[in-house]
Structure formats: C-alpha cells, structure tokens
Amino acid sequence: MIGLLLYYTDIRTLTVAVPRGGDWLGLSGPWIARHTGLSASRVKRALATLARSAWLVNTGRGRQFDRRRRCWVGAGWGPVRRLSFRLIRALGLDVSWRQAQRKARRPDARAPVPTEIASLARPAPAPSAARETQREHARALRQALASPAARRAEADPAGHHAGIERQRRLAEWAAEGLSLAEARQRLNDTPQPP
C-alpha cells in the first residue's frame, strides 16, 4: 500500500493525490483497496495506523455521501493526504528525495522532472545485502509503528508477562461476579511472585 501512496506522491509537497488544475484529487480508501488488492477494512486500518504514527496526515475530508440531503458533497475522490518526511527517511528515500528536490528546482525545461518518489532509482545492492537492508528497514518500521505497550514489552518482557497475568486474573474474577474494586483488592492482597 505504501508503494501505491508513494507512486501518487508529489515530490515538492509530499502530497499524496492526483493533481487536477490548481487543486488535488485525494485517493479514497476503496480506490486504494481496489488498486492494492487489499480489503477495504485492511486499508482503513493501515491508513489509521499511518495517521496515528504521524507518518500520514489527512488534510481534508474528500467526497462523502450526505444521507440527510441524499447527495454527494465535497470535492475529489477522497481526502488529500500528506506524507511526513519521517516516513521518507524511514524508507531510506531521503537522499533520493533531496536529489529530486534539487532537480525540480532547476530551470531546465528539456529534462523531465519525475513527480513520483517511487520513480527514483537507487543503485541495486547485492542480493543478500538487499535482503538484509530490507529486513533492517522493516524492523525499523515495526519499531516506529509499535504501540507504547509493545515497546515496553520489548524492553521488559518479564514485566509485560506479569502485567498480562495480572489482567487475566482481574478478568477471571470479574467473570465470577466480583466488582472491579473487589477484584483489585483481592489482587493486591494475594502475594506476588518475585
């Protein structure tokens, strides 16, 4: 999905949309789902994850159906989105992005200016080095997108497992009919393993 978003990204502004005159047409979730082969709910979750991590920002609502007026309102297909430079850096495209920025600023009318970041070619490393680089980028992306709880679990696995066990006990006692306050009191009264 990120590959599709990068393909429709304007280099100068990092806007993910299709230019139309002086305006932009945003990419809707169903359109992205159709072109990536993912389900609409998966695309919605992925866009929400990217937005939560501040790597993708919605700058408008796009076209939506107003049930009260029974008509479509808004311009474009979907919301116009803007990529964060942190995502460009995490994907390892920051050098290529800067080169494309410099090339776009040159007043050379003969050379075509690429408008998609995905069209920027980097020299291909050796196959094993490429796989290792991809793994490093994937690892960095997973860590950056991880929730604070996942980061704490990675830093302190024993504390994480103890917290899970504590929550499991609370849930069992709540299922037995104890109130949350009684369950917490019982949990605090039981001896904790060292």
PDB file of C-alpha atoms in Angstrom:
ATOM      1  CA  MET A   1       0.000   0.000   0.000  1.00  0.00           C
ATOM      2  CA  ILE A   2       2.846   2.394   0.799  1.00  0.00           C
ATOM      3  CA  GLY A   3       4.216   1.737  -2.691  1.00  0.00           C
ATOM      4  CA  LEU A   4       0.935   2.962  -4.192  1.00  0.00           C
ATOM      5  CA  LEU A   5       0.908   6.019  -1.931  1.00  0.00           C
ATOM      6  CA  LEU A   6       4.496   6.801  -2.923  1.00  0.00           C
ATOM      7  CA  TYR A   7       3.595   6.439  -6.600  1.00  0.00           C
ATOM      8  CA  TYR A   8       0.960   9.172  -6.245  1.00  0.00           C
ATOM      9  CA  THR A   9       3.146  11.442  -4.083  1.00  0.00           C
ATOM     10  CA  ASP A  10       4.188  14.860  -5.336  1.00  0.00           C
ATOM     11  CA  ILE A  11       7.891  15.327  -4.596  1.00  0.00           C
ATOM     12  CA  ARG A  12       7.786  19.030  -3.827  1.00  0.00           C
ATOM     13  CA  THR A  13       4.989  18.941  -1.252  1.00  0.00           C
ATOM     14  CA  LEU A  14       4.828  15.237  -0.274  1.00  0.00           C
ATOM     15  CA  THR A  15       1.108  15.405  -1.094  1.00  0.00           C
ATOM     16  CA  VAL A  16      -0.498  12.043  -1.862  1.00  0.00           C
ATOM     17  CA  ALA A  17      -3.076  12.934  -4.507  1.00  0.00           C
ATOM     18  CA  VAL A  18      -3.666  13.358  -8.216  1.00  0.00           C
ATOM     19  CA  PRO A  19      -3.172  16.924  -9.489  1.00  0.00           C
ATOM     20  CA  ARG A  20      -6.178  18.481 -11.217  1.00  0.00           C
ATOM     21  CA  GLY A  21      -5.688  22.026 -12.424  1.00  0.00           C
ATOM     22  CA  GLY A  22      -4.603  24.001  -9.384  1.00  0.00           C
ATOM     23  CA  ASP A  23      -6.267  21.558  -6.996  1.00  0.00           C
ATOM     24  CA  TRP A  24      -5.748  17.973  -5.832  1.00  0.00           C
ATOM     25  CA  LEU A  25      -7.949  14.879  -6.040  1.00  0.00           C
ATOM     26  CA  GLY A  26      -7.354  12.698  -2.993  1.00  0.00           C
ATOM     27  CA  LEU A  27      -7.249   8.903  -3.108  1.00  0.00           C
ATOM     28  CA  SER A  28     -10.211   7.237  -1.420  1.00  0.00           C
ATOM     29  CA  GLY A  29      -9.942   4.111   0.723  1.00  0.00           C
ATOM     30  CA  PRO A  30     -11.999   1.909  -1.641  1.00  0.00           C
ATOM     31  CA  TRP A  31      -9.907   3.107  -4.602  1.00  0.00           C
ATOM     32  CA  ILE A  32      -6.676   2.233  -2.748  1.00  0.00           C
ATOM     33  CA  ALA A  33      -8.153  -1.160  -1.814  1.00  0.00           C
ATOM     34  CA  ARG A  34      -9.051  -1.885  -5.453  1.00  0.00           C
ATOM     35  CA  HIS A  35      -5.584  -0.987  -6.714  1.00  0.00           C
ATOM     36  CA  THR A  36      -3.627  -2.792  -3.992  1.00  0.00           C
ATOM     37  CA  GLY A  37      -5.754  -5.925  -3.759  1.00  0.00           C
ATOM     38  CA  LEU A  38      -6.309  -5.432  -0.015  1.00  0.00           C
ATOM     39  CA  SER A  39      -9.688  -5.413   1.669  1.00  0.00           C
ATOM     40  CA  ALA A  40     -11.312  -2.054   2.389  1.00  0.00           C
ATOM     41  CA  SER A  41     -11.163  -2.658   6.146  1.00  0.00           C
ATOM     42  CA  ARG A  42      -7.443  -3.506   5.944  1.00  0.00           C
ATOM     43  CA  VAL A  43      -6.754  -0.309   4.010  1.00  0.00           C
ATOM     44  CA  LYS A  44      -8.743   1.683   6.562  1.00  0.00           C
ATOM     45  CA  ARG A  45      -6.740   0.160   9.435  1.00  0.00           C
ATOM     46  CA  ALA A  46      -3.428   0.748   7.623  1.00  0.00           C
ATOM     47  CA  LEU A  47      -4.285   4.392   6.938  1.00  0.00           C
ATOM     48  CA  ALA A  48      -5.326   4.829  10.576  1.00  0.00           C
ATOM     49  CA  THR A  49      -2.043   3.289  11.749  1.00  0.00           C
ATOM     50  CA  LEU A  50      -0.033   5.588   9.490  1.00  0.00           C
ATOM     51  CA  ALA A  51      -2.051   8.568  10.746  1.00  0.00           C
ATOM     52  CA  ARG A  52      -1.588   7.554  14.410  1.00  0.00           C
ATOM     53  CA  SER A  53       2.163   7.314  13.892  1.00  0.00           C
ATOM     54  CA  ALA A  54       2.087  10.806  12.283  1.00  0.00           C
ATOM     55  CA  TRP A  55       3.556   9.473   9.049  1.00  0.00           C
ATOM     56  CA  LEU A  56       0.473  10.360   7.022  1.00  0.00           C
ATOM     57  CA  VAL A  57      -1.751  13.392   7.635  1.00  0.00           C
ATOM     58  CA  ASN A  58      -5.247  13.891   6.219  1.00  0.00           C
ATOM     59  CA  THR A  59      -5.656  17.465   5.040  1.00  0.00           C
ATOM     60  CA  GLY A  60      -9.327  17.272   4.100  1.00  0.00           C
ATOM     61  CA  ARG A  61     -12.416  15.077   4.090  1.00  0.00           C
ATOM     62  CA  GLY A  62     -12.837  14.437   0.390  1.00  0.00           C
ATOM     63  CA  ARG A  63     -16.097  13.453  -1.228  1.00  0.00           C
ATOM     64  CA  GLN A  64     -18.706  11.841   1.045  1.00  0.00           C
ATOM     65  CA  PHE A  65     -22.369  10.930   0.790  1.00  0.00           C
ATOM     66  CA  ASP A  66     -24.657  13.133   2.927  1.00  0.00           C
ATOM     67  CA  ARG A  67     -27.599  10.947   3.973  1.00  0.00           C
ATOM     68  CA  ARG A  68     -29.785  13.828   5.085  1.00  0.00           C
ATOM     69  CA  ARG A  69     -29.533  15.669   1.770  1.00  0.00           C
ATOM     70  CA  ARG A  70     -29.162  12.414  -0.218  1.00  0.00           C
ATOM     71  CA  CYS A  71     -26.331  13.689  -2.363  1.00  0.00           C
ATOM     72  CA  TRP A  72     -22.546  13.650  -2.631  1.00  0.00           C
ATOM     73  CA  VAL A  73     -20.730  16.577  -1.007  1.00  0.00           C
ATOM     74  CA  GLY A  74     -17.083  17.591  -1.085  1.00  0.00           C
ATOM     75  CA  ALA A  75     -14.528  17.694  -3.833  1.00  0.00           C
ATOM     76  CA  GLY A  76     -12.384  14.908  -5.182  1.00  0.00           C
ATOM     77  CA  TRP A  77     -12.396  11.193  -4.599  1.00  0.00           C
ATOM     78  CA  GLY A  78     -11.104  11.053  -1.046  1.00  0.00           C
ATOM     79  CA  PRO A  79      -9.140  13.092   1.454  1.00  0.00           C
ATOM     80  CA  VAL A  80      -5.920  14.693   0.309  1.00  0.00           C
ATOM     81  CA  ARG A  81      -3.125  13.228   2.392  1.00  0.00           C
ATOM     82  CA  ARG A  82       0.411  14.408   3.054  1.00  0.00           C
ATOM     83  CA  LEU A  83       3.365  12.162   3.901  1.00  0.00           C
ATOM     84  CA  SER A  84       5.700  13.021   6.740  1.00  0.00           C
ATOM     85  CA  PHE A  85       9.390  13.406   5.998  1.00  0.00           C
ATOM     86  CA  ARG A  86       9.984  10.906   8.846  1.00  0.00           C
ATOM     87  CA  LEU A  87       8.413   8.204   6.662  1.00  0.00           C
ATOM     88  CA  ILE A  88      10.601   9.184   3.723  1.00  0.00           C
ATOM     89  CA  ARG A  89      13.642   8.929   5.992  1.00  0.00           C
ATOM     90  CA  ALA A  90      12.489   5.597   7.471  1.00  0.00           C
ATOM     91  CA  LEU A  91      12.109   4.132   3.986  1.00  0.00           C
ATOM     92  CA  GLY A  92      15.629   5.269   3.096  1.00  0.00           C
ATOM     93  CA  LEU A  93      14.456   7.683   0.409  1.00  0.00           C
ATOM     94  CA  ASP A  94      15.689  10.915   2.000  1.00  0.00           C
ATOM     95  CA  VAL A  95      18.786  11.223  -0.225  1.00  0.00           C
ATOM     96  CA  SER A  96      16.769  10.480  -3.368  1.00  0.00           C
ATOM     97  CA  TRP A  97      14.106  12.945  -2.219  1.00  0.00           C
ATOM     98  CA  ARG A  98      16.676  15.723  -1.765  1.00  0.00           C
ATOM     99  CA  GLN A  99      18.164  14.991  -5.190  1.00  0.00           C
ATOM    100  CA  ALA A 100      14.704  15.139  -6.758  1.00  0.00           C
ATOM    101  CA  GLN A 101      14.019  18.421  -4.932  1.00  0.00           C
ATOM    102  CA  ARG A 102      17.213  19.933  -6.350  1.00  0.00           C
ATOM    103  CA  LYS A 103      16.409  18.626  -9.817  1.00  0.00           C
ATOM    104  CA  ALA A 104      12.868  20.044  -9.617  1.00  0.00           C
ATOM    105  CA  ARG A 105      14.235  23.495  -8.696  1.00  0.00           C
ATOM    106  CA  ARG A 106      16.500  23.625 -11.772  1.00  0.00           C
ATOM    107  CA  PRO A 107      15.015  25.674 -14.599  1.00  0.00           C
ATOM    108  CA  ASP A 108      15.983  23.080 -17.224  1.00  0.00           C
ATOM    109  CA  ALA A 109      12.880  22.641 -19.387  1.00  0.00           C
ATOM    110  CA  ARG A 110      14.401  19.897 -21.535  1.00  0.00           C
ATOM    111  CA  ALA A 111      14.787  17.320 -18.772  1.00  0.00           C
ATOM    112  CA  PRO A 112      11.544  15.805 -17.479  1.00  0.00           C
ATOM    113  CA  VAL A 113      11.064  16.137 -13.733  1.00  0.00           C
ATOM    114  CA  PRO A 114       9.831  12.954 -12.030  1.00  0.00           C
ATOM    115  CA  THR A 115       6.725  13.553  -9.953  1.00  0.00           C
ATOM    116  CA  GLU A 116       6.680  10.308  -8.014  1.00  0.00           C
ATOM    117  CA  ILE A 117       9.138   9.246  -5.356  1.00  0.00           C
ATOM    118  CA  ALA A 118       8.755   5.645  -6.489  1.00  0.00           C
ATOM    119  CA  SER A 119      10.356   6.561  -9.823  1.00  0.00           C
ATOM    120  CA  LEU A 120      13.607   7.464  -8.098  1.00  0.00           C
ATOM    121  CA  ALA A 121      16.102   4.705  -8.765  1.00  0.00           C
ATOM    122  CA  ARG A 122      18.724   3.768  -6.239  1.00  0.00           C
ATOM    123  CA  PRO A 123      21.663   1.567  -7.192  1.00  0.00           C
ATOM    124  CA  ALA A 124      20.744  -2.048  -6.520  1.00  0.00           C
ATOM    125  CA  PRO A 125      22.978  -3.646  -3.886  1.00  0.00           C
ATOM    126  CA  ALA A 126      23.984  -7.293  -3.930  1.00  0.00           C
ATOM    127  CA  PRO A 127      21.037  -9.677  -3.404  1.00  0.00           C
ATOM    128  CA  SER A 128      21.998 -10.751   0.128  1.00  0.00           C
ATOM    129  CA  ALA A 129      22.804  -7.173   1.132  1.00  0.00           C
ATOM    130  CA  ALA A 130      19.479  -6.032  -0.351  1.00  0.00           C
ATOM    131  CA  ARG A 131      17.585  -8.598   1.729  1.00  0.00           C
ATOM    132  CA  GLU A 132      19.429  -7.532   4.866  1.00  0.00           C
ATOM    133  CA  THR A 133      18.720  -3.861   4.124  1.00  0.00           C
ATOM    134  CA  GLN A 134      15.031  -4.662   3.597  1.00  0.00           C
ATOM    135  CA  ARG A 135      14.961  -6.516   6.919  1.00  0.00           C
ATOM    136  CA  GLU A 136      16.557  -3.542   8.683  1.00  0.00           C
ATOM    137  CA  HIS A 137      14.011  -1.156   7.156  1.00  0.00           C
ATOM    138  CA  ALA A 138      11.145  -3.492   8.074  1.00  0.00           C
ATOM    139  CA  ARG A 139      12.464  -3.801  11.643  1.00  0.00           C
ATOM    140  CA  ALA A 140      12.770  -0.011  11.939  1.00  0.00           C
ATOM    141  CA  LEU A 141       9.234   0.456  10.564  1.00  0.00           C
ATOM    142  CA  ARG A 142       7.808  -2.111  13.002  1.00  0.00           C
ATOM    143  CA  GLN A 143       9.508  -0.380  15.929  1.00  0.00           C
ATOM    144  CA  ALA A 144       8.332   3.059  14.823  1.00  0.00           C
ATOM    145  CA  LEU A 145       4.738   1.863  14.325  1.00  0.00           C
ATOM    146  CA  ALA A 146       4.654  -0.176  17.543  1.00  0.00           C
ATOM    147  CA  SER A 147       2.360   0.992  20.307  1.00  0.00           C
ATOM    148  CA  PRO A 148       3.859   2.190  23.607  1.00  0.00           C
ATOM    149  CA  ALA A 149       2.737  -1.081  25.241  1.00  0.00           C
ATOM    150  CA  ALA A 150       4.591  -3.108  22.609  1.00  0.00           C
ATOM    151  CA  ARG A 151       7.722  -1.011  23.161  1.00  0.00           C
ATOM    152  CA  ARG A 152       7.509  -1.603  26.924  1.00  0.00           C
ATOM    153  CA  ALA A 153       7.005  -5.338  26.325  1.00  0.00           C
ATOM    154  CA  GLU A 154      10.109  -5.416  24.151  1.00  0.00           C
ATOM    155  CA  ALA A 155      12.136  -3.539  26.760  1.00  0.00           C
ATOM    156  CA  ASP A 156      10.893  -5.552  29.791  1.00  0.00           C
ATOM    157  CA  PRO A 157       9.445  -8.949  28.779  1.00  0.00           C
ATOM    158  CA  ALA A 158       9.149 -10.198  32.395  1.00  0.00           C
ATOM    159  CA  GLY A 159       7.168  -7.118  33.439  1.00  0.00           C
ATOM    160  CA  HIS A 160       4.992  -7.483  30.363  1.00  0.00           C
ATOM    161  CA  HIS A 161       4.147 -11.111  31.189  1.00  0.00           C
ATOM    162  CA  ALA A 162       3.425 -10.175  34.817  1.00  0.00           C
ATOM    163  CA  GLY A 163       1.048  -7.444  33.593  1.00  0.00           C
ATOM    164  CA  ILE A 164      -0.723  -9.920  31.307  1.00  0.00           C
ATOM    165  CA  GLU A 165      -1.093 -12.372  34.192  1.00  0.00           C
ATOM    166  CA  ARG A 166      -2.499  -9.590  36.404  1.00  0.00           C
ATOM    167  CA  GLN A 167      -5.062  -8.632  33.734  1.00  0.00           C
ATOM    168  CA  ARG A 168      -6.019 -12.305  33.264  1.00  0.00           C
ATOM    169  CA  ARG A 169      -6.720 -12.692  36.991  1.00  0.00           C
ATOM    170  CA  LEU A 170      -8.786  -9.480  37.033  1.00  0.00           C
ATOM    171  CA  ALA A 171     -10.835 -10.762  34.090  1.00  0.00           C
ATOM    172  CA  GLU A 172     -11.419 -14.141  35.778  1.00  0.00           C
ATOM    173  CA  TRP A 173     -12.639 -12.516  38.986  1.00  0.00           C
ATOM    174  CA  ALA A 174     -14.840 -10.082  37.067  1.00  0.00           C
ATOM    175  CA  ALA A 175     -16.356 -13.094  35.253  1.00  0.00           C
ATOM    176  CA  GLU A 176     -17.094 -14.685  38.647  1.00  0.00           C
ATOM    177  CA  GLY A 177     -19.182 -11.626  39.531  1.00  0.00           C
ATOM    178  CA  LEU A 178     -16.760  -9.564  41.599  1.00  0.00           C
ATOM    179  CA  SER A 179     -16.794  -5.837  41.047  1.00  0.00           C
ATOM    180  CA  LEU A 180     -13.651  -4.244  39.659  1.00  0.00           C
ATOM    181  CA  ALA A 181     -12.799  -2.702  43.048  1.00  0.00           C
ATOM    182  CA  GLU A 182     -13.197  -6.078  44.813  1.00  0.00           C
ATOM    183  CA  ALA A 183     -11.098  -7.832  42.170  1.00  0.00           C
ATOM    184  CA  ARG A 184      -8.346  -5.229  42.524  1.00  0.00           C
ATOM    185  CA  GLN A 185      -8.444  -5.555  46.319  1.00  0.00           C
ATOM    186  CA  ARG A 186      -8.170  -9.340  46.064  1.00  0.00           C
ATOM    187  CA  LEU A 187      -5.301  -8.970  43.564  1.00  0.00           C
ATOM    188  CA  ASN A 188      -3.473  -6.588  45.881  1.00  0.00           C
ATOM    189  CA  ASP A 189      -3.981  -8.958  48.849  1.00  0.00           C
ATOM    190  CA  THR A 190      -2.537 -12.017  47.049  1.00  0.00           C
ATOM    191  CA  PRO A 191       1.238 -12.417  47.254  1.00  0.00           C
ATOM    192  CA  GLN A 192       3.007 -11.529  44.014  1.00  0.00           C
ATOM    193  CA  PRO A 193       5.736 -13.780  42.613  1.00  0.00           C
ATOM    194  CA  PRO A 194       9.249 -12.304  42.891  1.00  0.00           C
TER     195      PRO A 194
END
